[in-house]
Amino acid sequence: MTSEDVINTDVLIIGAGPVGLFAVFELGLLDLKCHVVDVLDKVGGQCSEFYPEKPIYDIPGLPVCTGQSLVDNLLQQIAPFEPVFHLGQLVSQVAEHPDGSWSVTTDEGLRFHAGVLVIAAGAGCFTPRRPPIPGIEGYEGKSIFYAVRKIEALRGKRLVIAGGGDSALDWTLNLHQVASRVTLVHRRPEFRAAPDSTRKMFELAEAGAIDFVLGECVGLDGSAGELAAVTVKTNDGALETIAADRFLPFYGLTMKLGPIAGWGLNLNENRIAVDTEKFETSVSTIFAVGDINVYPGKLKLILSGFHETALMAQQAFRYLRPNKKLLFQYTTTSTSLQKKFKAA
Amino acid sequence: MKIVVTDYAGVTHEIDAEADWPVMEALKAAGLPIKAECGGCCLCATCHVYIDEAWVPKVVVKSQDEEMTLSEAAELSDHSRLSCQIRMTPELDGLRLTLAPNF
């Protein structure tokens, strides 16, 4: 990789939830440019993933909004500052340069060079939930996958798919013509998925094109990471062995602190310790805002995260523009700020 | 009001709860190790508990939504519930439950 491939930015924000998005705004007011990385393939974090339709009543000035409308509004609000998003990317490595700036690498190979890092990672990175089947780790990445990257890699294979949501159903419908056999395993005959997908799945099962088993995957057989069979405990208590080459569990997402744990930051019960003046971590020029941080009196509220970004931005400016005077300006009266908003 | 909680290690805790509070919030406030990742949205099943047999009839019945989320939880039993979906009422004072393993 050459130096041209490195993305240079004032600030790299890790996490595109509401607080990460608003950090773009507060940093933007101080003329600091931001790139934003998120492991999900969409912005909004928990607001979009967990409660897009649920009402939120405690955002100042917005008597009620939904998780998704809050995210949409924030995107509109920060648009004048032209943030650049890199989605579906997990920040894996962080290394310090001799001058105190940061080299950051994602699992997909993106490289950034940033003066300041802002961790707005909420409860951590979303990762697929691993079913509690003994020995499952040994098969992961070889014959057990939590996402389908290449359909062709599954051609002619015997697949067991587990789960009760859209992912399990969509992949059952998409893969049954590619695979030599698809068995869908779920505890209930109801699915939390598009009714049309559910209907299609039952039609395929009735026609004998796929197998649908009511039960739970409890065991794996195979050797050296190559799966031979999945054991299913059916709802009537019997154990059934299903010959399988690949197992695709779709049990939704869970949140883990992930690689952040290895960056040398002081942690307190899996959250990042910060001061309450600048929301800076134990490592200078790395900040943490929103649910991921902890300090005396911390409340996990979007409101608190927004406040934290404003104070963080002041210190980020001092680091990034050491020779410039920090001018505190209100958006109501600053002509230079108003120009930016009107131009957008 | 009180809730009597048995943790993973089999240790029993008597914790405080308030009326109309989700049991999940009472567990968290008492510092018990449940993740409750989705914050009470009935989505993640990381606040899964087993209600003691005697208390099962007193607890509000499961919604379809809770059934769906529970169906993807590990170590499901007939007394499995999501603690975020049970609100404390005077009738539940003294409720006994056991934390389910997280996965």
CSV table of C-alpha atoms in Angstrom, one decimal:
chain,number,residue,atom,x,y,z
A,1,MET,CA,0.0,0.0,0.0
A,2,THR,CA,1.4,3.4,-0.9
A,3,SER,CA,1.0,6.7,1.0
A,4,GLU,CA,-1.5,7.9,-1.6
A,5,ASP,CA,-3.9,5.3,-0.3
A,6,VAL,CA,-3.9,6.8,3.2
A,7,ILE,CA,-6.9,9.0,3.9
A,8,ASN,CA,-5.8,12.2,5.7
A,9,THR,CA,-8.3,13.9,8.1
A,10,ASP,CA,-8.3,16.2,11.0
A,11,VAL,CA,-10.5,13.9,13.0
A,12,LEU,CA,-11.5,10.3,12.7
A,13,ILE,CA,-14.7,9.5,14.4
A,14,ILE,CA,-15.3,5.8,15.3
A,15,GLY,CA,-19.1,5.2,15.4
A,16,ALA,CA,-21.8,6.8,13.3
A,17,GLY,CA,-24.6,6.8,16.0
A,18,PRO,CA,-26.3,10.0,17.0
A,19,VAL,CA,-23.4,11.2,19.1
A,20,GLY,CA,-20.8,10.4,16.5
A,21,LEU,CA,-22.9,12.3,14.0
A,22,PHE,CA,-23.3,15.3,16.2
A,23,ALA,CA,-19.5,15.3,16.9
A,24,VAL,CA,-19.2,16.1,13.1
A,25,PHE,CA,-21.3,19.2,13.8
A,26,GLU,CA,-19.4,20.5,16.8
A,27,LEU,CA,-16.0,19.9,15.2
A,28,GLY,CA,-17.3,21.4,12.0
A,29,LEU,CA,-18.2,24.6,13.8
A,30,LEU,CA,-14.5,24.9,14.5
A,31,ASP,CA,-13.6,24.1,10.9
A,32,LEU,CA,-12.3,20.7,11.7
A,33,LYS,CA,-12.9,18.0,9.0
A,34,CYS,CA,-14.1,14.6,9.9
A,35,HIS,CA,-14.2,11.1,8.5
A,36,VAL,CA,-16.5,8.7,10.2
A,37,VAL,CA,-16.2,4.9,10.3
A,38,ASP,CA,-18.9,2.4,11.4
A,39,VAL,CA,-19.0,-1.4,11.5
A,40,LEU,CA,-22.7,-1.4,10.4
A,41,ASP,CA,-23.5,-0.8,6.7
A,42,LYS,CA,-25.7,2.2,7.6
A,43,VAL,CA,-25.4,5.2,9.8
A,44,GLY,CA,-27.4,5.7,13.0
A,45,GLY,CA,-26.0,3.0,15.3
A,46,GLN,CA,-28.5,1.7,17.9
A,47,CYS,CA,-31.1,4.3,16.8
A,48,SER,CA,-31.3,2.7,13.4
A,49,GLU,CA,-30.5,-0.8,14.3
A,50,PHE,CA,-32.6,-1.2,17.5
A,51,TYR,CA,-35.4,1.3,17.6
A,52,PRO,CA,-35.9,3.1,14.2
A,53,GLU,CA,-39.6,3.2,14.8
A,54,LYS,CA,-39.7,3.8,18.5
A,55,PRO,CA,-40.5,7.2,19.8
A,56,ILE,CA,-37.8,9.3,21.7
A,57,TYR,CA,-39.2,12.1,23.9
A,58,ASP,CA,-36.0,13.5,25.6
A,59,ILE,CA,-34.2,15.3,22.8
A,60,PRO,CA,-34.3,19.0,23.6
A,61,GLY,CA,-36.5,20.9,21.3
A,62,LEU,CA,-38.0,17.8,19.6
A,63,PRO,CA,-41.1,16.9,21.6
A,64,VAL,CA,-41.1,13.5,19.9
A,65,CYS,CA,-39.0,11.8,17.2
A,66,THR,CA,-38.2,8.3,16.2
A,67,GLY,CA,-34.8,6.7,16.2
A,68,GLN,CA,-34.6,7.0,12.4
A,69,SER,CA,-36.0,10.5,12.2
A,70,LEU,CA,-33.4,11.7,14.7
A,71,VAL,CA,-30.7,10.1,12.6
A,72,ASP,CA,-32.1,11.6,9.4
A,73,ASN,CA,-32.3,15.1,11.0
A,74,LEU,CA,-28.7,14.8,12.3
A,75,LEU,CA,-27.5,13.9,8.8
A,76,GLN,CA,-29.2,17.0,7.4
A,77,GLN,CA,-27.8,19.1,10.2
A,78,ILE,CA,-24.2,18.0,9.6
A,79,ALA,CA,-24.3,18.0,5.8
A,80,PRO,CA,-22.7,21.5,5.6
A,81,PHE,CA,-19.6,20.1,7.1
A,82,GLU,CA,-19.3,17.4,4.5
A,83,PRO,CA,-18.4,14.4,6.6
A,84,VAL,CA,-17.1,11.3,4.7
A,85,PHE,CA,-18.6,8.0,5.9
A,86,HIS,CA,-16.8,4.6,5.6
A,87,LEU,CA,-19.5,2.0,6.5
A,88,GLY,CA,-19.1,-1.7,7.1
A,89,GLN,CA,-15.6,-1.1,8.4
A,90,LEU,CA,-14.3,-2.2,11.8
A,91,VAL,CA,-11.4,-0.2,13.1
A,92,SER,CA,-8.9,-2.8,14.0
A,93,GLN,CA,-5.5,-1.1,14.6
A,94,VAL,CA,-4.4,2.2,16.0
A,95,ALA,CA,-0.8,3.2,16.0
A,96,GLU,CA,0.8,6.4,17.2
A,97,HIS,CA,3.2,8.4,15.0
A,98,PRO,CA,6.3,10.1,16.5
A,99,ASP,CA,4.5,13.5,16.1
A,100,GLY,CA,1.5,12.3,18.1
A,101,SER,CA,-0.8,11.8,15.2
A,102,TRP,CA,-2.6,8.4,14.6
A,103,SER,CA,-2.5,5.7,11.9
A,104,VAL,CA,-5.7,3.8,11.9
A,105,THR,CA,-6.5,0.6,9.9
A,106,THR,CA,-9.8,-1.1,9.4
A,107,ASP,CA,-10.5,-4.8,8.9
A,108,GLU,CA,-11.2,-4.1,5.2
A,109,GLY,CA,-7.8,-2.5,4.8
A,110,LEU,CA,-8.7,1.2,4.8
A,111,ARG,CA,-6.0,3.4,6.2
A,112,PHE,CA,-6.4,6.8,7.9
A,113,HIS,CA,-4.0,9.4,9.2
A,114,ALA,CA,-5.7,11.6,11.8
A,115,GLY,CA,-4.6,14.2,14.3
A,116,VAL,CA,-7.4,13.3,16.7
A,117,LEU,CA,-9.5,10.2,17.3
A,118,VAL,CA,-13.0,10.4,18.7
A,119,ILE,CA,-14.5,7.1,19.9
A,120,ALA,CA,-18.3,7.3,19.8
A,121,ALA,CA,-18.8,3.6,19.7
A,122,GLY,CA,-21.9,3.3,21.9
A,123,ALA,CA,-22.0,-0.1,23.5
A,124,GLY,CA,-19.2,-1.3,21.3
A,125,CYS,CA,-19.2,-2.8,17.8
A,126,PHE,CA,-22.2,-4.8,16.6
A,127,THR,CA,-21.1,-8.4,16.0
A,128,PRO,CA,-23.1,-11.5,15.0
A,129,ARG,CA,-24.4,-13.4,18.0
A,130,ARG,CA,-22.7,-16.7,18.3
A,131,PRO,CA,-25.0,-19.6,19.3
A,132,PRO,CA,-23.8,-21.4,22.5
A,133,ILE,CA,-22.9,-24.7,20.8
A,134,PRO,CA,-19.8,-26.4,22.2
A,135,GLY,CA,-16.8,-26.2,19.9
A,136,ILE,CA,-18.3,-23.8,17.5
A,137,GLU,CA,-15.2,-21.5,17.4
A,138,GLY,CA,-13.2,-24.2,15.7
A,139,TYR,CA,-15.5,-24.1,12.6
A,140,GLU,CA,-15.9,-20.3,12.3
A,141,GLY,CA,-14.6,-18.9,9.1
A,142,LYS,CA,-14.1,-22.4,7.6
A,143,SER,CA,-17.5,-24.0,7.6
A,144,ILE,CA,-19.6,-21.8,9.8
A,145,PHE,CA,-20.3,-18.2,8.7
A,146,TYR,CA,-22.4,-15.4,10.2
A,147,ALA,CA,-22.7,-13.6,6.9
A,148,VAL,CA,-22.7,-14.7,3.3
A,149,ARG,CA,-20.0,-13.0,1.3
A,150,LYS,CA,-19.8,-15.1,-1.8
A,151,ILE,CA,-22.9,-17.1,-2.9
A,152,GLU,CA,-20.7,-19.2,-5.3
A,153,ALA,CA,-18.7,-20.5,-2.4
A,154,LEU,CA,-21.9,-22.3,-1.2
A,155,ARG,CA,-22.7,-23.9,-4.6
A,156,GLY,CA,-23.5,-27.6,-4.2
A,157,LYS,CA,-23.1,-27.6,-0.4
A,158,ARG,CA,-25.5,-28.9,2.1
A,159,LEU,CA,-26.5,-25.9,4.2
A,160,VAL,CA,-28.1,-25.6,7.6
A,161,ILE,CA,-29.5,-22.1,8.2
A,162,ALA,CA,-30.7,-21.1,11.7
A,163,GLY,CA,-32.7,-18.1,12.9
A,164,GLY,CA,-36.1,-16.5,12.8
A,165,GLY,CA,-35.5,-13.2,11.1
A,166,ASP,CA,-35.2,-11.7,7.7
A,167,SER,CA,-31.6,-12.8,7.3
A,168,ALA,CA,-32.4,-16.5,7.9
A,169,LEU,CA,-35.4,-16.4,5.6
A,170,ASP,CA,-33.8,-14.4,2.8
A,171,TRP,CA,-30.8,-16.6,2.7
A,172,THR,CA,-32.9,-19.7,2.7
A,173,LEU,CA,-34.9,-18.4,-0.3
A,174,ASN,CA,-31.7,-17.2,-2.1
A,175,LEU,CA,-29.5,-20.1,-1.5
A,176,HIS,CA,-31.8,-23.1,-2.0
A,177,GLN,CA,-31.2,-23.1,-5.8
A,178,VAL,CA,-27.5,-22.8,-5.4
A,179,ALA,CA,-27.0,-25.3,-2.5
A,180,SER,CA,-27.5,-29.0,-2.9
A,181,ARG,CA,-29.9,-28.9,0.1
A,182,VAL,CA,-31.0,-26.2,2.5
A,183,THR,CA,-32.4,-27.0,6.0
A,184,LEU,CA,-33.8,-24.1,7.9
A,185,VAL,CA,-34.0,-24.5,11.7
A,186,HIS,CA,-36.1,-22.3,14.0
A,187,ARG,CA,-37.8,-22.8,17.3
A,188,ARG,CA,-41.2,-21.5,16.1
A,189,PRO,CA,-43.3,-21.6,13.0
A,190,GLU,CA,-43.6,-17.8,13.1
A,191,PHE,CA,-40.9,-15.5,11.8
A,192,ARG,CA,-40.0,-11.9,12.4
A,193,ALA,CA,-39.6,-11.2,8.7
A,194,ALA,CA,-41.5,-10.0,5.7
A,195,PRO,CA,-44.7,-12.0,5.5
A,196,ASP,CA,-44.0,-12.7,1.8
A,197,SER,CA,-40.7,-14.3,2.6
A,198,THR,CA,-42.3,-16.5,5.3
A,199,ARG,CA,-45.0,-17.6,2.9
A,200,LYS,CA,-42.4,-18.4,0.2
A,201,MET,CA,-40.4,-20.4,2.6
A,202,PHE,CA,-43.4,-22.6,3.7
A,203,GLU,CA,-44.3,-23.1,0.0
A,204,LEU,CA,-40.7,-24.4,-0.7
A,205,ALA,CA,-40.9,-26.6,2.3
A,206,GLU,CA,-44.2,-28.0,1.3
A,207,ALA,CA,-43.0,-28.7,-2.2
A,208,GLY,CA,-40.0,-30.5,-0.7
A,209,ALA,CA,-37.5,-28.1,-2.1
A,210,ILE,CA,-36.1,-27.3,1.3
A,211,ASP,CA,-36.4,-28.8,4.8
A,212,PHE,CA,-37.8,-26.8,7.7
A,213,VAL,CA,-37.1,-28.2,11.2
A,214,LEU,CA,-38.7,-26.8,14.3
A,215,GLY,CA,-36.0,-26.9,16.9
A,216,GLU,CA,-32.6,-25.6,18.1
A,217,CYS,CA,-29.1,-26.4,16.8
A,218,VAL,CA,-27.3,-27.9,19.8
A,219,GLY,CA,-24.3,-29.8,18.4
A,220,LEU,CA,-21.7,-30.0,15.6
A,221,ASP,CA,-19.8,-32.9,14.1
A,222,GLY,CA,-16.8,-32.7,11.9
A,223,SER,CA,-13.0,-32.4,12.1
A,224,ALA,CA,-10.4,-29.8,11.6
A,225,GLY,CA,-12.9,-27.1,11.0
A,226,GLU,CA,-14.8,-29.0,8.3
A,227,LEU,CA,-18.4,-29.6,9.3
A,228,ALA,CA,-20.0,-33.0,8.7
A,229,ALA,CA,-23.3,-32.6,10.5
A,230,VAL,CA,-25.4,-30.3,12.8
A,231,THR,CA,-27.4,-31.9,15.6
A,232,VAL,CA,-30.8,-30.3,16.1
A,233,LYS,CA,-32.9,-30.8,19.3
A,234,THR,CA,-36.4,-30.7,17.9
A,235,ASN,CA,-39.3,-29.1,19.8
A,236,ASP,CA,-40.6,-32.5,20.8
A,237,GLY,CA,-37.2,-33.3,22.5
A,238,ALA,CA,-35.7,-35.7,19.9
A,239,LEU,CA,-32.2,-35.3,18.6
A,240,GLU,CA,-31.9,-35.2,14.9
A,241,THR,CA,-28.6,-35.2,12.9
A,242,ILE,CA,-28.6,-33.2,9.7
A,243,ALA,CA,-25.7,-33.9,7.3
A,244,ALA,CA,-24.2,-30.5,6.5
A,245,ASP,CA,-21.1,-28.9,4.9
A,246,ARG,CA,-21.9,-25.3,6.0
A,247,PHE,CA,-23.8,-23.8,8.9
A,248,LEU,CA,-25.1,-20.3,8.7
A,249,PRO,CA,-26.5,-19.0,12.1
A,250,PHE,CA,-28.4,-15.8,11.9
A,251,TYR,CA,-29.2,-14.9,15.5
A,252,GLY,CA,-29.0,-11.2,15.2
A,253,LEU,CA,-26.4,-8.9,16.5
A,254,THR,CA,-24.8,-8.4,19.9
A,255,MET,CA,-22.4,-5.7,21.0
A,256,LYS,CA,-18.8,-6.1,22.1
A,257,LEU,CA,-16.1,-3.7,23.0
A,258,GLY,CA,-14.0,-5.3,20.3
A,259,PRO,CA,-10.5,-4.1,19.2
A,260,ILE,CA,-10.8,-0.9,21.3
A,261,ALA,CA,-9.9,-3.0,24.3
A,262,GLY,CA,-6.4,-3.4,23.0
A,263,TRP,CA,-5.6,0.3,22.4
A,264,GLY,CA,-4.1,1.0,25.8
A,265,LEU,CA,-6.9,3.2,27.0
A,266,ASN,CA,-7.9,3.1,30.7
A,267,LEU,CA,-11.1,1.2,30.9
A,268,ASN,CA,-13.7,0.8,33.6
A,269,GLU,CA,-16.0,-2.2,33.3
A,270,ASN,CA,-15.6,-2.2,29.5
A,271,ARG,CA,-16.2,1.5,29.2
A,272,ILE,CA,-13.6,4.1,28.5
A,273,ALA,CA,-12.7,6.4,31.4
A,274,VAL,CA,-12.6,10.1,30.5
A,275,ASP,CA,-12.4,13.5,32.2
A,276,THR,CA,-15.4,15.7,32.3
A,277,GLU,CA,-13.7,18.8,31.0
A,278,LYS,CA,-12.6,17.6,27.6
A,279,PHE,CA,-13.9,14.0,27.5
A,280,GLU,CA,-10.4,12.9,26.7
A,281,THR,CA,-9.2,9.3,27.4
A,282,SER,CA,-6.1,8.4,29.3
A,283,VAL,CA,-4.3,8.8,26.0
A,284,SER,CA,-3.8,12.3,24.8
A,285,THR,CA,-5.6,13.3,21.6
A,286,ILE,CA,-8.0,10.3,21.8
A,287,PHE,CA,-11.5,11.3,23.0
A,288,ALA,CA,-14.5,9.1,23.9
A,289,VAL,CA,-18.1,10.5,23.8
A,290,GLY,CA,-21.5,9.0,24.3
A,291,ASP,CA,-22.4,5.6,25.8
A,292,ILE,CA,-18.9,4.2,25.4
A,293,ASN,CA,-17.4,6.5,28.1
A,294,VAL,CA,-17.7,6.6,31.8
A,295,TYR,CA,-17.1,9.3,34.4
A,296,PRO,CA,-18.6,10.1,37.8
A,297,GLY,CA,-22.3,10.8,37.3
A,298,LYS,CA,-22.4,9.5,33.8
A,299,LEU,CA,-25.9,9.0,32.3
A,300,LYS,CA,-26.3,7.0,29.1
A,301,LEU,CA,-28.4,9.6,27.3
A,302,ILE,CA,-28.2,10.9,23.8
A,303,LEU,CA,-28.5,14.3,25.4
A,304,SER,CA,-25.4,13.8,27.5
A,305,GLY,CA,-23.4,12.6,24.5
A,306,PHE,CA,-24.3,15.7,22.5
A,307,HIS,CA,-23.0,17.9,25.3
A,308,GLU,CA,-19.8,15.9,25.5
A,309,THR,CA,-19.0,16.4,21.8
A,310,ALA,CA,-19.2,20.2,22.3
A,311,LEU,CA,-16.5,20.2,25.0
A,312,MET,CA,-14.4,17.6,23.2
A,313,ALA,CA,-14.3,19.7,20.1
A,314,GLN,CA,-12.8,22.6,22.0
A,315,GLN,CA,-9.8,20.6,23.0
A,316,ALA,CA,-9.5,18.8,19.7
A,317,PHE,CA,-9.2,22.3,18.1
A,318,ARG,CA,-6.4,23.2,20.5
A,319,TYR,CA,-4.5,20.1,19.4
A,320,LEU,CA,-5.1,20.4,15.7
A,321,ARG,CA,-4.7,24.2,15.3
A,322,PRO,CA,-2.1,25.0,18.0
A,323,ASN,CA,-1.3,28.3,16.4
A,324,LYS,CA,-4.8,29.5,15.9
A,325,LYS,CA,-7.0,31.3,18.5
A,326,LEU,CA,-10.1,29.5,19.4
A,327,LEU,CA,-13.0,31.9,18.7
A,328,PHE,CA,-16.1,30.9,20.5
A,329,GLN,CA,-19.1,31.7,18.2
A,330,TYR,CA,-22.8,31.3,18.3
A,331,THR,CA,-24.5,30.0,15.2
A,332,THR,CA,-27.1,32.7,15.8
A,333,THR,CA,-24.7,35.6,15.2
A,334,SER,CA,-21.6,34.3,13.4
A,335,THR,CA,-21.7,35.4,9.8
A,336,SER,CA,-19.0,32.9,8.8
A,337,LEU,CA,-21.0,30.0,10.3
A,338,GLN,CA,-24.2,31.2,8.7
A,339,LYS,CA,-22.6,31.3,5.3
A,340,LYS,CA,-21.8,27.6,5.7
A,341,PHE,CA,-25.3,26.7,6.6
A,342,LYS,CA,-26.9,28.8,3.9
A,343,ALA,CA,-24.5,27.4,1.2
A,344,ALA,CA,-25.5,23.8,2.1
B,1,MET,CA,-40.8,-3.7,46.8
B,2,LYS,CA,-38.3,-6.6,46.6
B,3,ILE,CA,-37.2,-9.0,43.9
B,4,VAL,CA,-35.3,-12.1,44.9
B,5,VAL,CA,-32.7,-12.9,42.3
B,6,THR,CA,-30.5,-16.0,42.0
B,7,ASP,CA,-27.4,-15.3,39.9
B,8,TYR,CA,-25.4,-17.6,37.6
B,9,ALA,CA,-23.3,-18.7,40.5
B,10,GLY,CA,-26.4,-19.7,42.5
B,11,VAL,CA,-26.1,-16.8,44.9
B,12,THR,CA,-29.3,-15.2,46.0
B,13,HIS,CA,-29.8,-11.4,46.1
B,14,GLU,CA,-32.7,-9.5,47.5
B,15,ILE,CA,-32.9,-6.3,45.5
B,16,ASP,CA,-35.1,-3.2,45.6
B,17,ALA,CA,-37.7,-2.4,42.9
B,18,GLU,CA,-40.2,0.3,42.4
B,19,ALA,CA,-43.7,0.1,41.0
B,20,ASP,CA,-44.0,0.4,37.2
B,21,TRP,CA,-40.3,-0.2,36.8
B,22,PRO,CA,-39.2,-2.9,34.3
B,23,VAL,CA,-37.6,-5.8,36.2
B,24,MET,CA,-34.6,-5.4,33.9
B,25,GLU,CA,-33.9,-1.9,35.2
B,26,ALA,CA,-34.1,-3.1,38.8
B,27,LEU,CA,-31.6,-5.9,38.0
B,28,LYS,CA,-29.2,-3.3,36.4
B,29,ALA,CA,-29.6,-0.8,39.2
B,30,ALA,CA,-28.6,-3.6,41.6
B,31,GLY,CA,-25.5,-4.2,39.6
B,32,LEU,CA,-26.4,-7.7,38.6
B,33,PRO,CA,-24.6,-8.9,35.4
B,34,ILE,CA,-27.3,-8.7,32.7
B,35,LYS,CA,-26.4,-7.0,29.5
B,36,ALA,CA,-29.8,-5.7,28.5
B,37,GLU,CA,-28.1,-4.4,25.3
B,38,CYS,CA,-31.1,-3.0,23.5
B,39,GLY,CA,-32.3,-1.0,26.5
B,40,GLY,CA,-35.7,-2.5,26.8
B,41,CYS,CA,-36.7,-2.6,23.2
B,42,CYS,CA,-37.5,-6.3,23.3
B,43,LEU,CA,-35.0,-7.1,20.6
B,44,CYS,CA,-31.9,-8.7,22.0
B,45,ALA,CA,-32.8,-11.3,24.7
B,46,THR,CA,-29.9,-10.3,26.8
B,47,CYS,CA,-32.1,-9.7,29.8
B,48,HIS,CA,-33.4,-13.3,29.8
B,49,VAL,CA,-34.5,-14.7,33.2
B,50,TYR,CA,-36.4,-17.7,34.5
B,51,ILE,CA,-39.4,-16.9,36.7
B,52,ASP,CA,-39.8,-19.2,39.7
B,53,GLU,CA,-42.7,-21.6,39.1
B,54,ALA,CA,-44.9,-20.1,41.9
B,55,TRP,CA,-44.7,-16.6,40.4
B,56,VAL,CA,-45.4,-17.6,36.8
B,57,PRO,CA,-49.2,-17.1,37.0
B,58,LYS,CA,-48.8,-13.6,38.5
B,59,VAL,CA,-46.6,-12.3,35.7
B,60,VAL,CA,-48.1,-10.5,32.7
B,61,VAL,CA,-48.5,-12.8,29.7
B,62,LYS,CA,-45.9,-12.7,26.9
B,63,SER,CA,-46.6,-10.5,23.8
B,64,GLN,CA,-46.0,-11.9,20.4
B,65,ASP,CA,-43.0,-9.7,20.2
B,66,GLU,CA,-41.4,-11.2,23.3
B,67,GLU,CA,-42.1,-14.7,22.1
B,68,MET,CA,-40.2,-13.9,18.9
B,69,THR,CA,-37.2,-12.5,20.6
B,70,LEU,CA,-37.1,-15.3,23.2
B,71,SER,CA,-37.2,-17.9,20.5
B,72,GLU,CA,-33.6,-16.9,19.6
B,73,ALA,CA,-32.4,-17.0,23.2
B,74,ALA,CA,-30.2,-19.7,24.5
B,75,GLU,CA,-31.2,-22.2,27.3
B,76,LEU,CA,-34.9,-21.5,26.9
B,77,SER,CA,-37.2,-22.9,29.5
B,78,ASP,CA,-41.0,-22.9,30.0
B,79,HIS,CA,-40.4,-20.1,32.6
B,80,SER,CA,-38.2,-18.0,30.4
B,81,ARG,CA,-39.0,-14.3,30.2
B,82,LEU,CA,-37.4,-11.1,29.1
B,83,SER,CA,-37.1,-9.0,32.2
B,84,CYS,CA,-37.5,-5.8,30.3
B,85,GLN,CA,-41.1,-6.8,29.4
B,86,ILE,CA,-42.2,-7.3,33.0
B,87,ARG,CA,-43.2,-4.2,35.0
B,88,MET,CA,-43.3,-4.2,38.7
B,89,THR,CA,-46.7,-4.1,40.3
B,90,PRO,CA,-47.7,-4.5,44.0
B,91,GLU,CA,-48.7,-8.1,43.2
B,92,LEU,CA,-45.1,-8.9,42.1
B,93,ASP,CA,-43.6,-7.7,45.4
B,94,GLY,CA,-41.2,-10.6,46.4
B,95,LEU,CA,-41.0,-11.9,42.8
B,96,ARG,CA,-38.4,-14.7,42.6
B,97,LEU,CA,-36.3,-15.3,39.4
B,98,THR,CA,-33.0,-16.7,38.2
B,99,LEU,CA,-30.7,-15.1,35.7
B,100,ALA,CA,-30.3,-17.0,32.5
B,101,PRO,CA,-26.9,-17.4,30.9
B,102,ASN,CA,-26.0,-14.7,28.4
B,103,PHE,CA,-24.8,-15.7,24.9
